[in-house]
mmCIF file of C-alpha atoms in Angstrom:
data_model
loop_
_atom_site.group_PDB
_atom_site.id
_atom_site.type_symbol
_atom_site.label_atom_id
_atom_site.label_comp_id
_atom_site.label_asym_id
_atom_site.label_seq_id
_atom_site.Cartn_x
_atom_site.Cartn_y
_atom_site.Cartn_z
ATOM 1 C CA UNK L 1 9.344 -23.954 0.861
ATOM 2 C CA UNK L 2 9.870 -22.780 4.499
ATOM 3 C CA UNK L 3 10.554 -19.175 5.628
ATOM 4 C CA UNK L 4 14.052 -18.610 7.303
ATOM 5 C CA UNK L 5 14.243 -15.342 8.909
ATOM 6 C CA UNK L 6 18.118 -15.767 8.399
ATOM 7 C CA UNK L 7 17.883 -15.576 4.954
ATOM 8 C CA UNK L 8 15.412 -12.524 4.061
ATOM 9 C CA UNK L 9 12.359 -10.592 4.856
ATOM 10 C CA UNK L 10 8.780 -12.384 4.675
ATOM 11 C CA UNK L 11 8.034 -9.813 2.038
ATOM 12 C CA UNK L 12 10.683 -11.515 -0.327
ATOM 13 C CA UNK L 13 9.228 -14.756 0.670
ATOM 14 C CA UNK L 14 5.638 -14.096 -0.522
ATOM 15 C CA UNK L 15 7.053 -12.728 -3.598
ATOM 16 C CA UNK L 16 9.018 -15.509 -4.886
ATOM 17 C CA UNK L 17 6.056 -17.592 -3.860
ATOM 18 C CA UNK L 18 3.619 -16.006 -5.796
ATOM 19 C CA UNK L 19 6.391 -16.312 -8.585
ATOM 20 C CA UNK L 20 6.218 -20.165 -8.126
ATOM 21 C CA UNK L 21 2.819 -20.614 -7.832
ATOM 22 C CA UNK L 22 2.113 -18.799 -11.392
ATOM 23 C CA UNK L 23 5.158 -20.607 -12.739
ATOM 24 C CA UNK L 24 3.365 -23.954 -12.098
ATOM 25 C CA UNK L 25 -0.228 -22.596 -13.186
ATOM 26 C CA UNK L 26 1.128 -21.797 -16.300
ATOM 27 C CA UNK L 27 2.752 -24.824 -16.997
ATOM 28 C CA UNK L 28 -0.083 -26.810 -16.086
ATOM 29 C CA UNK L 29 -2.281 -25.172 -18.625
ATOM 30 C CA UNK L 30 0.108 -25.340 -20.902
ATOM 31 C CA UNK L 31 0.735 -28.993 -20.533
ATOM 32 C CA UNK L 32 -1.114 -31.092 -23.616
ATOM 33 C CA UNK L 33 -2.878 -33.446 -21.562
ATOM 34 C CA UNK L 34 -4.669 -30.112 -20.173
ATOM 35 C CA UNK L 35 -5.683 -28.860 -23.894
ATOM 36 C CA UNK L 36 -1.912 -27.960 -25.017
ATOM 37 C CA UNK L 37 -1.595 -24.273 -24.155
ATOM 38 C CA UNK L 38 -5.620 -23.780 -25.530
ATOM 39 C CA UNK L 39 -7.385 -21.530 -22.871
ATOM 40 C CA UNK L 40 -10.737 -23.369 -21.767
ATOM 41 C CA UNK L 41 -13.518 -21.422 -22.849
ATOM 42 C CA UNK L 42 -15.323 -19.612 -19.925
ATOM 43 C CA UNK L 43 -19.650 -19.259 -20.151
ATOM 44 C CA UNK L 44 -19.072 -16.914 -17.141
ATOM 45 C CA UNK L 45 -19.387 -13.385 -18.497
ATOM 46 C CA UNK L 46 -18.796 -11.428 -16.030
ATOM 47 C CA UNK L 47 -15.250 -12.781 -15.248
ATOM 48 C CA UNK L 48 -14.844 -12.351 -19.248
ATOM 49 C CA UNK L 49 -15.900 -9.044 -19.087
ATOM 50 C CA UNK L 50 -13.495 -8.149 -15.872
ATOM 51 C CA UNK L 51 -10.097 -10.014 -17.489
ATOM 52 C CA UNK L 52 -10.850 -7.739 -20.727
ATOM 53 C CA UNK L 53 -11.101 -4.655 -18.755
ATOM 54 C CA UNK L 54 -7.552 -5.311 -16.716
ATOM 55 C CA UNK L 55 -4.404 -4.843 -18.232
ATOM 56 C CA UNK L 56 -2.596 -7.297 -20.136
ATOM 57 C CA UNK L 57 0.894 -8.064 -19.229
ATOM 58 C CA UNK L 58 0.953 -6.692 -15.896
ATOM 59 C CA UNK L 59 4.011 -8.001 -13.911
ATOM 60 C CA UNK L 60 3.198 -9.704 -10.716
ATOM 61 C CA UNK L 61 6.023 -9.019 -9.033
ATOM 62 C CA UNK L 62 5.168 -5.169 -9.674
ATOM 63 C CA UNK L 63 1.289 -5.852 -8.897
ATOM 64 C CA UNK L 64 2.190 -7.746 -5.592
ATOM 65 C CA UNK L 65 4.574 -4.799 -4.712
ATOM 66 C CA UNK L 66 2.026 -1.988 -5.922
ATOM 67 C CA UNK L 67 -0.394 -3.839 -3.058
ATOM 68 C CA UNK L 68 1.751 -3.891 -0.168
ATOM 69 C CA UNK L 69 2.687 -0.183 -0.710
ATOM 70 C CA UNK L 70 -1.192 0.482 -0.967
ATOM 71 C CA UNK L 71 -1.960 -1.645 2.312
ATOM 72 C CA UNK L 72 0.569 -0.542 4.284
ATOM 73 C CA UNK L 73 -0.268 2.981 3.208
ATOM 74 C CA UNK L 74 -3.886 2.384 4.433
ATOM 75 C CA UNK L 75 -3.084 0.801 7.362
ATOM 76 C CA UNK L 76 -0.623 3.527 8.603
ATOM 77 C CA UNK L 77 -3.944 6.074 8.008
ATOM 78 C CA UNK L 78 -6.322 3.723 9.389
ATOM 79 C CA UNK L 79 -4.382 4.405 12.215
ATOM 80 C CA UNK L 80 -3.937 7.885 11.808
ATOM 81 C CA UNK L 81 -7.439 8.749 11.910
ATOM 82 C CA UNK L 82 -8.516 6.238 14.729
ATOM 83 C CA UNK L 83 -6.227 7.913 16.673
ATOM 84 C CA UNK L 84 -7.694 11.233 15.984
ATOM 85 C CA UNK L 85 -11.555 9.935 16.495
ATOM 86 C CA UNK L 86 -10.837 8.962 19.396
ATOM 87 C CA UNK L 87 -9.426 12.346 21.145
ATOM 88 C CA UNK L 88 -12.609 13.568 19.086
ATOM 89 C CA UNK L 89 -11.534 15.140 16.439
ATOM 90 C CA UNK L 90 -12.997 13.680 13.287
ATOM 91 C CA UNK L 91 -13.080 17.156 11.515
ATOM 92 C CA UNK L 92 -10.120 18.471 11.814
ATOM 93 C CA UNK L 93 -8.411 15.113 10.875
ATOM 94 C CA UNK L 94 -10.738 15.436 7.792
ATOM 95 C CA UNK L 95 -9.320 19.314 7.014
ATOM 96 C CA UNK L 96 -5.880 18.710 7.896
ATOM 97 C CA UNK L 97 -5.314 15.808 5.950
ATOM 98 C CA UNK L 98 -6.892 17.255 2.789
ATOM 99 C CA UNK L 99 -5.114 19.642 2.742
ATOM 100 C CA UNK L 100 -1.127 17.529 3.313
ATOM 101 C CA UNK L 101 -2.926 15.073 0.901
ATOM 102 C CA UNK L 102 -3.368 18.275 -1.464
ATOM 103 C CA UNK L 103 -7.297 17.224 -1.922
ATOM 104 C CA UNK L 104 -8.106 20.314 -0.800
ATOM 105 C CA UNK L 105 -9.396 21.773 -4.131
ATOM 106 C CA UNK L 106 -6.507 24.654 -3.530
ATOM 107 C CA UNK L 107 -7.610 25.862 -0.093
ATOM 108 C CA UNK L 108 -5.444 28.346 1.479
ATOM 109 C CA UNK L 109 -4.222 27.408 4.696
ATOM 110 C CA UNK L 110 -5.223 30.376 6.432
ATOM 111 C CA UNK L 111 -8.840 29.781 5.042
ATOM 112 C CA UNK L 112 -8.420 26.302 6.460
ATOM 113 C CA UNK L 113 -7.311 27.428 9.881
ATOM 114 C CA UNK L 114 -10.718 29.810 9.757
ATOM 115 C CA UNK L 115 -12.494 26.996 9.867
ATOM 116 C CA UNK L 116 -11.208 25.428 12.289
ATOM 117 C CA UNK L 117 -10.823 28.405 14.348
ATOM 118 C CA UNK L 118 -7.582 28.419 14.900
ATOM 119 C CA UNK L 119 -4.601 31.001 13.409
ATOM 120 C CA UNK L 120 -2.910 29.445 10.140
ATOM 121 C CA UNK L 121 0.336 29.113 12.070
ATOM 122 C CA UNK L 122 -1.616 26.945 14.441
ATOM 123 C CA UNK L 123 -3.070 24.890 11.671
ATOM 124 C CA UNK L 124 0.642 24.969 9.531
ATOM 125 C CA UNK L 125 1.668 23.382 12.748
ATOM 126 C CA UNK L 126 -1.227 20.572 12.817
ATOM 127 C CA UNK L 127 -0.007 19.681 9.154
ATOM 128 C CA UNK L 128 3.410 19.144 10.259
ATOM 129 C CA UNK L 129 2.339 17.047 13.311
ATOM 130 C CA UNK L 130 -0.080 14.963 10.914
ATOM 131 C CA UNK L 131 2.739 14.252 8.293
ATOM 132 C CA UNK L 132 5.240 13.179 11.398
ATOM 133 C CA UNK L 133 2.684 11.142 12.855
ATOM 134 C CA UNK L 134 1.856 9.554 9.470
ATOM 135 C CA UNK L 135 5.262 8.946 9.088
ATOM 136 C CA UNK L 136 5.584 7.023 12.489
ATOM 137 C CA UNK L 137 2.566 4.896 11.472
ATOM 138 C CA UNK L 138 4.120 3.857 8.115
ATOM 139 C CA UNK L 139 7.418 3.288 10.085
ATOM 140 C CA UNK L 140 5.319 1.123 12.661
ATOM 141 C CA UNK L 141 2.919 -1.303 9.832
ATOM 142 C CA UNK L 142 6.424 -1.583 7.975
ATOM 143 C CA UNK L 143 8.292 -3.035 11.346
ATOM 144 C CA UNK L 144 5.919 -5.330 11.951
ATOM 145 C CA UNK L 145 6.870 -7.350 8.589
ATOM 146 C CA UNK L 146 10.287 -7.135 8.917
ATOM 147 C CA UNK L 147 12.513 -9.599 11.085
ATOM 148 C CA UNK L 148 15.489 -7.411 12.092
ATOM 149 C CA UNK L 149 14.686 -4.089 13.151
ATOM 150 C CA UNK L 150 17.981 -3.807 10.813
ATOM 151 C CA UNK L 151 16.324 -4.092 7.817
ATOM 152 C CA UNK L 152 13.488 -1.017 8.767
ATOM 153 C CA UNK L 153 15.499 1.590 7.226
ATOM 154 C CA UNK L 154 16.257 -0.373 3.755
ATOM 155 C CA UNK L 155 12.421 -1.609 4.052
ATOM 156 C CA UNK L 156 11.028 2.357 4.338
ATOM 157 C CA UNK L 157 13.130 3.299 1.629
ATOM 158 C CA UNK L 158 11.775 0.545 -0.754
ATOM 159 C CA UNK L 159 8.000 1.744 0.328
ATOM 160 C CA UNK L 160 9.431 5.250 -0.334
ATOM 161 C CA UNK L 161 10.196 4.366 -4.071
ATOM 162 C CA UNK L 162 6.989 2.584 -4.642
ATOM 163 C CA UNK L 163 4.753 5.473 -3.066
ATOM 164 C CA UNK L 164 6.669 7.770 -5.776
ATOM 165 C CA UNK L 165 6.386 5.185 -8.903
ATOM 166 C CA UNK L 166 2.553 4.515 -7.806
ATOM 167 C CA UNK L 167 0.903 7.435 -6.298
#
């Protein structure tokens, strides 16, 4: 198959892809000059070991979409927090985004702000700027995989729904 930007995202592409390439896997092991559906039987252990331990039926159209949410997520605070080591402020990138993340074990703001030394206004205000920034970096990983600057809006929304089903 060939991408054409006229006729969807790259996204979509990959997916029906991946779709493909499992189709024919599973065909091929399920053809009988390949042991007729029989799965081979595998002397590795530790790959038995790590199939057992993931799920079963997991649908990889979900798990492919469950991925892109999580590296695009990263990627957008990957960015985040470069950008904040390099005006040199490692810490208060740390404290901040604990506490929009809510991993800060139920730290008040104003106890937050303490340490940091600044007034909890101050550091209500630093939480606001970190979420709008965040949300520019998402905005920016997620318009570099689209083709039409058209489809950002429909694209965010989709990451939107994912974020809520998976974190």
């Amino acid at each position: 198959q060939k991408a054409d930007r006229n006729k969807g995202r790259f996204r979509s592409f990959l997916l029906g892809t991946l779709r493909n390439f499992i189709s024919d896997v599973k065909a091929k092991e399920s053809a009988l000059k390949r042991g007729g559906g029989r799965k081979p039987l595998s002397l590795d252990t530790e790959t038995v070991e790590q199939s057992l331990g993931e799920a079963k039926n997991v649908d990889p159209g979900e798990e492919f979409d469950r991925q892109w949410a999580m590296i695009a997520l990263g990627e957008a605070l990957a960015r985040l927090k470069a950008k904040a080591e390099s005006r040199g402020g490692p810490e208060e990138y740390e404290m901040v985004f604990s506490y929009i993340s809510g991993k800060s074990g139920g730290t008040s703001p104003g106890e937050l702000a303490k340490q940091l030394g600044v007034s909890e206004e101050a550091f209500k205000m630093k939480a606001t700027r970190m979420r709008q920034a965040l949300s520019r970096a998402l905005r920016d990983v997620v318009g570099e995989t689209v083709a039409h600057s058209a489809d950002l809006p429909e694209e965010l929304a989709y990451l939107k729904g994912l974020m809520q089903k998976y974190l």
